[in-house]
CSV table of C-alpha atoms and ligand atoms in Angstrom, one decimal:
chain,number,residue,atom,x,y,z
H,1,MET,CA,2.6,10.9,13.1
H,2,GLU,CA,6.4,10.3,14.6
H,3,ASP,CA,6.4,6.2,15.6
H,4,CYS,CA,4.7,5.6,11.9
H,5,ILE,CA,7.2,3.6,10.3
H,6,PHE,CA,5.2,4.3,6.9
H,7,CYS,CA,5.2,8.5,7.7
H,8,LYS,CA,9.2,7.9,8.0
H,9,ILE,CA,9.5,6.4,4.8
H,10,LEU,CA,7.4,8.9,3.5
H,11,ASP,CA,9.6,11.6,5.1
H,12,GLY,CA,12.7,9.5,3.5
H,13,SER,CA,14.1,9.0,7.3
H,14,ILE,CA,13.8,5.0,6.7
H,15,PRO,CA,14.6,3.9,3.1
H,16,SER,CA,12.2,2.0,0.5
H,17,ASP,CA,12.4,0.6,-3.0
H,18,LYS,CA,9.9,3.0,-4.7
H,19,VAL,CA,8.0,1.7,-7.5
H,20,TYR,CA,5.4,4.9,-8.1
H,21,GLU,CA,4.4,8.4,-5.9
H,22,ASP,CA,2.9,11.2,-6.7
H,23,ASP,CA,1.6,14.2,-4.6
H,24,GLU,CA,-1.1,11.8,-2.4
H,25,VAL,CA,0.4,8.7,-2.5
H,26,TYR,CA,3.6,6.8,-2.6
H,27,ALA,CA,4.2,3.0,-3.9
H,28,PHE,CA,6.7,0.9,-2.1
H,29,ARG,CA,8.0,-3.0,-2.4
H,30,ASP,CA,7.2,-5.0,0.8
H,31,ILE,CA,10.3,-5.6,2.5
H,32,HIS,CA,9.1,-9.3,2.6
H,33,PRO,CA,7.4,-10.5,-0.7
H,34,LYS,CA,4.5,-13.0,-0.5
H,35,ALA,CA,4.6,-13.3,-3.7
H,36,PRO,CA,7.1,-12.7,-7.3
H,37,THR,CA,5.3,-8.9,-7.3
H,38,HIS,CA,4.2,-7.1,-3.6
H,39,VAL,CA,3.6,-3.9,-3.4
H,40,LEU,CA,2.2,-1.4,-0.6
H,41,VAL,CA,0.5,1.6,-1.4
H,42,ILE,CA,0.2,3.8,1.0
H,43,PRO,CA,-1.5,7.2,1.3
H,44,ARG,CA,0.6,10.4,2.3
H,45,GLN,CA,-1.8,11.1,4.7
H,46,HIS,CA,-1.9,9.2,7.9
H,47,VAL,CA,-4.8,7.5,8.8
H,48,PRO,CA,-4.2,4.6,10.5
H,49,THR,CA,-6.6,1.8,9.8
H,50,LEU,CA,-9.2,0.9,6.9
H,51,SER,CA,-11.9,1.5,9.6
H,52,ASP,CA,-10.8,5.2,10.3
H,53,ALA,CA,-11.1,6.3,6.5
H,54,ARG,CA,-14.8,7.9,6.0
H,55,ASP,CA,-13.5,9.9,3.4
H,56,GLU,CA,-14.8,9.3,-0.3
H,57,LYS,CA,-12.3,10.7,-2.4
H,58,LEU,CA,-9.5,9.5,-0.4
H,59,LEU,CA,-10.3,6.1,-0.8
H,60,GLY,CA,-11.4,6.9,-4.3
H,61,MET,CA,-8.2,7.9,-5.5
H,62,LEU,CA,-6.1,5.3,-3.2
H,63,MET,CA,-8.0,2.7,-5.5
H,64,ASN,CA,-7.4,4.7,-8.6
H,65,ARG,CA,-4.3,4.9,-8.2
H,66,VAL,CA,-3.7,1.0,-7.3
H,67,ARG,CA,-5.1,0.3,-10.1
H,68,MET,CA,-2.8,2.3,-12.3
H,69,ILE,CA,0.6,0.9,-10.4
H,70,ALA,CA,-0.8,-2.8,-10.9
H,71,ASP,CA,-1.7,-2.2,-14.9
H,72,ASP,CA,0.5,0.6,-15.9
H,73,VAL,CA,3.9,0.5,-13.7
H,74,LEU,CA,4.1,-2.9,-12.5
H,75,LYS,CA,2.2,-4.4,-15.9
H,76,LEU,CA,0.6,-7.5,-13.8
H,77,GLU,CA,-0.9,-8.6,-17.2
H,78,ALA,CA,-1.6,-11.9,-15.9
H,79,GLY,CA,-3.5,-10.5,-12.7
H,80,TRP,CA,-3.3,-9.3,-9.5
H,81,ARG,CA,-4.8,-9.6,-6.1
H,82,VAL,CA,-5.2,-6.5,-3.4
H,83,VAL,CA,-5.0,-7.1,0.1
H,84,ILE,CA,-6.1,-4.2,3.3
H,85,ASN,CA,-5.8,-6.0,6.5
H,86,VAL,CA,-7.7,-3.9,9.1
H,87,ARG,CA,-6.7,-4.4,12.7
H,88,ALA,CA,-5.1,-7.2,14.8
H,89,GLY,CA,-7.8,-9.6,13.9
H,90,GLY,CA,-7.1,-8.9,10.4
H,91,GLY,CA,-3.4,-9.2,10.2
H,92,GLN,CA,-2.9,-5.8,10.6
H,93,GLU,CA,1.4,-4.6,11.8
H,94,VAL,CA,1.4,-1.3,10.2
H,95,TYR,CA,-1.0,1.1,11.7
H,96,HIS,CA,-0.7,3.4,8.5
H,97,LEU,CA,-3.4,2.4,6.1
H,98,HIS,CA,-2.2,0.5,3.2
H,99,VAL,CA,-2.9,-1.4,-0.1
H,100,HIS,CA,-0.7,-4.9,-0.6
H,101,ILE,CA,-0.8,-5.6,-4.6
H,102,LEU,CA,0.3,-9.1,-5.1
H,103,GLY,CA,1.1,-10.7,-8.6
H,104,GLY,CA,3.4,-12.2,-10.7
H,105,LYS,CA,2.0,-16.1,-10.1
H,106,LYS,CA,-1.3,-17.2,-9.2
H,107,LEU,CA,-2.1,-17.2,-6.3
H,108,PRO,CA,-4.2,-19.7,-4.0
H,109,PHE,CA,-7.3,-18.1,-2.2
T,201,AMP,P1,0.4,-5.3,7.3
T,201,AMP,O1,0.4,-7.5,7.8
T,201,AMP,O2,-1.0,-5.1,6.1
T,201,AMP,O3,0.2,-4.2,8.5
T,201,AMP,O4,1.3,-5.2,5.9
T,201,AMP,C1,2.5,-4.7,6.7
T,201,AMP,C2,3.8,-5.0,5.5
T,201,AMP,O5,4.6,-4.0,6.0
T,201,AMP,C3,3.9,-6.1,5.3
T,201,AMP,O6,4.2,-7.4,4.8
T,201,AMP,C4,5.6,-5.6,5.8
T,201,AMP,O7,6.8,-7.2,5.6
T,201,AMP,C5,5.4,-4.5,5.7
T,201,AMP,N1,7.0,-4.1,5.7
T,201,AMP,C6,7.4,-3.8,7.2
T,201,AMP,N2,8.5,-2.5,7.4
T,201,AMP,C7,8.7,-2.4,5.7
T,201,AMP,C8,9.2,-1.7,5.6
T,201,AMP,N3,10.5,-0.7,6.4
T,201,AMP,N4,9.8,-1.6,4.3
T,201,AMP,C9,8.9,-2.2,3.5
T,201,AMP,N5,7.7,-2.9,4.0
T,201,AMP,C10,7.9,-3.4,5.5
């Protein structure tokens, strides 16, 4: 998608601070971190929002990667939080499905 900044991160035309990648997902540090560790995990496939994601294989794969990245790559041993903002009312700013991983401090609800 030519106007999608996360697709541009995937194709390397916008730089990013990569923490993990494979054939299906890419993970990088959020440019405006809301916690000591704040990483975004995106599928390589362009899906605008969670509301558009009907593929159980994609969603299962994505959450399994999130778990692996938080526990095995970032090693957030004290725990972590996952956030998915959906459309404007949910605070979504970038319309390429992404999962926020937040950790590194005790997070208030
Ligand atoms: P959301 O509000 O759920 O759509 O989250 C979008 C997130 O993307 C925000 O937390 C932004 O700080 C982050 N973001 C936007 N542009 C970039 C970028 N070029 N590199 C890293 N993170 C970004």
